[in-house]
């Protein structure tokens, strides 16, 4: 887990262009060449990092494969590390937004801690494992990729720790968890979640996503001090039994500061806090 409080899409570093003005009814906006170029770099880097590994993939190879000039690459990213950070941010932001969105459902306001954490876990796992190649980059290949990348991951861990500590404090207030400082417990939970998802990314063909989700939810509830009980959502139970049930709806991003309840991403730069150097490898 590594939260994003920012939408990388909202920052100049993420888009490189101002928002496109609204079109008249019936008019379709022309594709943004720079946005298409950026998406091509994302897709190419994801493929090459997955096949060859991050360290064995140079900027020149990425550009040659994507048929984009090195100069154009540097118009989008300050370095190869900057590209890796942007790829990680896509997955991390999806995970945080999914968690915040599911908890923004009015039904979650009065829900028990077990129900909230179960719904949160299912939403998070579904979001960060949507593209197995991107999951591997964000949870496996990014480890040990350099100081700027480590700083970026630390920022995400800090945001997730604040978010989950808020959930723990809510559980304490409801009498569903023991009163104590939960900060270190949440740091440990984030590390465990990262390792579980990374393990799934390495072994996904043999490890069903449902098994990963159930284990993550059980671990989270144990960290909160809440009995696990049934860790499946209504939708998962419906698939298992053949009956109809509704999962917690995901209705779109929520705005506002990150708290222990519901909030949304707002303003995390896709670049690492410490800055990056340009590479010519």
Coordinates of C-alpha atoms in Angstrom, one line a residue:
X1 CA 0.0 0.0 0.0
X2 CA 1.3 3.5 -0.6
X3 CA -1.4 6.2 -0.7
X4 CA -1.7 9.2 -2.9
X5 CA -3.2 12.2 -1.7
X6 CA -2.7 13.8 -5.0
X7 CA -4.0 13.2 -8.3
X8 CA -0.9 13.1 -10.4
X9 CA -3.2 13.9 -13.3
X10 CA -3.8 17.3 -11.6
X11 CA -0.2 18.4 -11.5
X12 CA 1.8 20.0 -14.4
X13 CA 4.4 17.3 -14.0
X14 CA 1.8 14.7 -14.7
X15 CA 0.2 16.2 -17.8
X16 CA 2.5 18.8 -19.1
X17 CA -0.5 20.6 -20.7
X18 CA -3.3 22.8 -19.4
X19 CA -6.8 21.3 -19.3
X20 CA -8.6 21.1 -22.6
X21 CA -11.6 23.6 -22.9
X22 CA -15.0 22.1 -22.9
X23 CA -16.4 21.4 -26.4
X24 CA -19.7 22.4 -27.8
X25 CA -22.5 19.7 -27.8
X26 CA -21.8 17.2 -30.5
X27 CA -18.2 18.3 -30.9
X28 CA -15.4 15.8 -30.0
X29 CA -12.1 17.1 -28.7
X30 CA -9.1 16.2 -30.9
X31 CA -6.7 13.8 -29.2
X32 CA -3.9 15.6 -27.3
X33 CA -0.6 14.5 -29.1
X34 CA 1.4 15.0 -25.9
X35 CA -1.0 13.0 -23.8
X36 CA -0.9 10.2 -26.4
X37 CA 2.9 10.3 -26.4
X38 CA 3.0 10.1 -22.6
X39 CA 0.6 7.1 -22.7
X40 CA 2.8 5.4 -25.3
X41 CA 5.9 5.9 -23.0
X42 CA 3.9 4.4 -20.1
X43 CA 2.8 1.4 -22.1
X44 CA 6.3 0.8 -23.6
X45 CA 8.1 1.2 -20.3
X46 CA 5.6 -1.2 -18.6
X47 CA 6.3 -3.8 -21.2
X48 CA 10.1 -3.4 -21.2
X49 CA 10.4 -3.2 -17.4
X50 CA 8.3 -6.4 -17.1
X51 CA 10.3 -8.3 -19.8
X52 CA 13.9 -7.0 -19.1
X53 CA 13.8 -5.4 -15.7
X54 CA 14.1 -1.8 -14.7
X55 CA 17.9 -1.7 -14.4
X56 CA 18.4 -3.4 -17.8
X57 CA 16.1 -0.9 -19.6
X58 CA 17.6 2.3 -20.8
X59 CA 15.9 5.5 -21.8
X60 CA 17.2 5.0 -25.3
X61 CA 15.6 1.6 -25.6
X62 CA 12.3 2.9 -24.3
X63 CA 12.3 5.7 -26.8
X64 CA 13.4 3.5 -29.7
X65 CA 10.7 1.0 -28.9
X66 CA 8.0 3.7 -28.5
X67 CA 9.3 5.6 -31.6
X68 CA 9.7 8.7 -29.6
X69 CA 12.8 10.9 -29.5
X70 CA 15.0 11.1 -26.4
X71 CA 14.4 14.9 -26.4
X72 CA 10.6 14.3 -26.3
X73 CA 11.2 11.9 -23.4
X74 CA 12.8 14.6 -21.4
X75 CA 9.9 16.9 -22.1
X76 CA 7.8 14.5 -20.1
X77 CA 10.1 13.1 -17.4
X78 CA 13.3 14.4 -15.8
X79 CA 14.9 10.9 -15.7
X80 CA 14.2 7.2 -16.0
X81 CA 13.5 7.4 -12.2
X82 CA 10.8 10.0 -12.9
X83 CA 9.1 7.6 -15.4
X84 CA 9.2 4.8 -12.8
X85 CA 7.7 7.1 -10.2
X86 CA 4.9 8.1 -12.5
X87 CA 4.1 4.5 -13.2
X88 CA 4.1 3.7 -9.5
X89 CA 1.9 6.7 -8.9
X90 CA -0.8 5.5 -11.3
X91 CA -1.2 2.3 -9.3
X92 CA -0.8 3.9 -5.9
X93 CA -3.3 6.6 -6.7
X94 CA -5.8 4.0 -8.0
X95 CA -5.5 2.1 -4.7
X96 CA -6.1 5.1 -2.5
X97 CA -8.9 6.5 -4.6
X98 CA -10.6 3.1 -4.5
X99 CA -10.4 3.0 -0.7
X100 CA -11.6 6.6 -0.2
X101 CA -14.5 6.1 -2.6
X102 CA -15.8 2.9 -1.0
X103 CA -15.6 4.6 2.4
X104 CA -17.5 7.6 1.1
X105 CA -20.7 5.5 0.7
X106 CA -23.2 6.8 3.3
X107 CA -23.7 3.2 4.4
X108 CA -20.1 3.2 5.6
X109 CA -20.6 6.1 8.0
X110 CA -22.2 3.9 10.6
X111 CA -20.7 0.6 9.6
X112 CA -18.7 -1.6 12.0
X113 CA -15.0 -1.5 11.7
X114 CA -14.9 -5.1 10.4
X115 CA -17.3 -4.2 7.6
X116 CA -15.3 -1.0 6.7
X117 CA -11.9 -2.7 6.6
X118 CA -13.3 -5.6 4.6
X119 CA -14.8 -3.3 2.0
X120 CA -11.6 -1.2 2.0
X121 CA -9.4 -4.3 1.5
X122 CA -11.5 -5.6 -1.4
X123 CA -11.6 -2.2 -3.2
X124 CA -7.8 -1.7 -2.7
X125 CA -6.8 -5.1 -4.0
X126 CA -9.1 -4.8 -7.0
X127 CA -7.7 -1.5 -7.9
X128 CA -3.9 -2.2 -7.6
X129 CA -4.1 -5.6 -9.3
X130 CA -6.2 -4.5 -12.3
X131 CA -3.1 -4.7 -14.5
X132 CA -0.7 -7.4 -13.3
X133 CA 2.3 -5.9 -15.2
X134 CA 1.7 -2.5 -13.5
X135 CA 1.3 -4.3 -10.2
X136 CA 4.7 -5.9 -10.5
X137 CA 6.3 -2.6 -11.3
X138 CA 4.6 -0.8 -8.4
X139 CA 5.2 -3.5 -5.8
X140 CA 8.3 -5.4 -6.9
X141 CA 10.5 -3.6 -9.5
X142 CA 10.3 -0.3 -7.7
X143 CA 12.1 -1.6 -4.6
X144 CA 15.7 -0.4 -4.5
X145 CA 15.4 1.8 -7.6
X146 CA 17.2 4.8 -6.1
X147 CA 16.9 7.5 -3.5
X148 CA 14.2 9.7 -5.3
X149 CA 12.0 6.6 -5.8
X150 CA 12.5 5.6 -2.2
X151 CA 11.5 9.1 -1.1
X152 CA 8.4 8.9 -3.2
X153 CA 7.5 5.5 -1.6
X154 CA 8.1 6.9 1.8
X155 CA 5.7 9.7 1.1
X156 CA 3.0 7.2 0.2
X157 CA 3.7 5.1 3.3
X158 CA 3.3 8.2 5.4
X159 CA 0.0 9.1 3.8
X160 CA -1.3 5.5 4.2
X161 CA -0.2 5.5 7.9
X162 CA -2.2 8.7 8.6
X163 CA -5.2 7.3 6.8
X164 CA -5.2 3.9 8.6
X165 CA -4.4 5.5 12.0
X166 CA -7.6 7.6 11.5
X167 CA -9.5 4.4 10.9
X168 CA -8.0 2.9 14.1
X169 CA -9.0 5.9 16.1
X170 CA -12.5 5.6 14.8
X171 CA -12.6 2.0 15.9
X172 CA -11.4 3.0 19.3
X173 CA -14.1 5.6 19.6
X174 CA -16.7 3.0 18.8
X175 CA -15.3 0.6 21.4
X176 CA -14.2 -1.8 18.7
X177 CA -10.4 -1.5 19.3
X178 CA -8.2 -1.0 22.3
X179 CA -7.1 2.5 23.0
X180 CA -3.4 2.9 22.2
X181 CA -1.0 4.6 19.8
X182 CA -1.6 2.7 16.6
X183 CA 1.0 4.5 14.5
X184 CA 3.7 1.7 14.5
X185 CA 1.0 -1.0 14.0
X186 CA -0.2 0.8 10.9
X187 CA 3.4 1.1 9.5
X188 CA 3.8 -2.6 10.0
X189 CA 0.4 -3.2 8.3
X190 CA 1.5 -1.2 5.3
X191 CA 4.7 -3.2 5.0
X192 CA 2.8 -6.5 5.2
X193 CA 0.3 -5.3 2.6
X194 CA 3.1 -4.3 0.2
X195 CA 4.8 -7.7 0.6
X196 CA 1.5 -9.6 0.1
X197 CA 0.7 -7.7 -3.1
X198 CA 4.3 -8.1 -4.3
X199 CA 4.1 -11.9 -3.6
X200 CA 0.9 -12.0 -5.6
X201 CA 2.5 -10.1 -8.5
X202 CA 5.3 -12.7 -8.6
X203 CA 2.9 -15.7 -8.4
X204 CA -0.4 -14.4 -9.8
X205 CA -1.2 -17.3 -12.1
X206 CA -1.0 -19.7 -9.2
X207 CA -2.4 -17.4 -6.5
X208 CA -6.1 -16.4 -6.9
X209 CA -6.8 -12.7 -6.2
X210 CA -9.5 -13.8 -3.7
X211 CA -6.9 -15.6 -1.6
X212 CA -4.7 -12.5 -1.5
X213 CA -7.7 -10.3 -0.6
X214 CA -8.9 -12.5 2.2
X215 CA -5.4 -12.7 3.7
X216 CA -4.9 -9.0 3.5
X217 CA -8.2 -8.3 5.2
X218 CA -7.5 -10.9 7.9
X219 CA -4.1 -9.3 8.6
X220 CA -5.6 -5.8 8.7
X221 CA -8.4 -6.8 11.1
X222 CA -5.9 -8.6 13.4
X223 CA -3.8 -5.4 13.4
X224 CA -6.8 -3.4 14.4
X225 CA -7.7 -6.0 17.1
X226 CA -11.0 -6.9 15.5
X227 CA -12.2 -10.5 15.0
X228 CA -12.1 -11.4 11.3
X229 CA -15.4 -13.2 10.8
X230 CA -16.5 -13.2 7.2
X231 CA -14.1 -11.2 5.1
X232 CA -16.0 -11.4 1.8
X233 CA -18.1 -8.6 0.5
X234 CA -21.7 -9.0 -0.6
X235 CA -20.7 -9.3 -4.2
X236 CA -18.1 -12.0 -3.4
X237 CA -20.7 -14.0 -1.4
X238 CA -23.2 -13.7 -4.3
X239 CA -20.6 -15.1 -6.8
X240 CA -19.9 -18.0 -4.4
X241 CA -23.6 -18.8 -3.7
X242 CA -25.2 -17.8 -7.0
X243 CA -27.5 -15.4 -5.2
X244 CA -27.8 -11.6 -5.9
X245 CA -26.1 -9.1 -3.6
X246 CA -24.8 -5.6 -4.0
X247 CA -21.3 -4.7 -3.3
X248 CA -20.5 -1.3 -1.8
X249 CA -20.8 1.1 -4.8
X250 CA -17.9 2.9 -6.2
X251 CA -19.2 6.1 -7.6
X252 CA -16.1 8.1 -8.5
X253 CA -13.3 10.1 -6.8
X254 CA -14.0 12.0 -3.7
X255 CA -12.3 15.3 -3.0
X256 CA -10.9 16.7 0.3
X257 CA -8.0 16.0 2.6
X258 CA -7.0 12.5 3.6
X259 CA -8.5 11.4 6.9
X260 CA -9.5 8.2 8.6
X261 CA -12.9 8.3 7.0
X262 CA -13.4 9.5 3.4
X263 CA -11.3 12.0 1.4
X264 CA -9.7 12.3 -1.9
X265 CA -6.4 12.8 -3.7
X266 CA -5.4 16.4 -4.1
X267 CA -2.0 17.5 -5.2
X268 CA 0.8 14.9 -4.9
X269 CA 3.4 15.6 -7.5
X270 CA 4.3 12.6 -9.6
X271 CA 8.0 13.4 -9.1
X272 CA 10.0 12.4 -6.1
X273 CA 10.4 15.1 -3.4
X274 CA 14.2 15.1 -3.7
X275 CA 14.3 15.8 -7.4
X276 CA 16.0 13.7 -10.1
X277 CA 18.9 14.0 -12.4
X278 CA 18.6 13.4 -16.1
X279 CA 20.0 10.2 -17.4
X280 CA 21.6 9.4 -20.8
X281 CA 21.8 5.7 -20.4

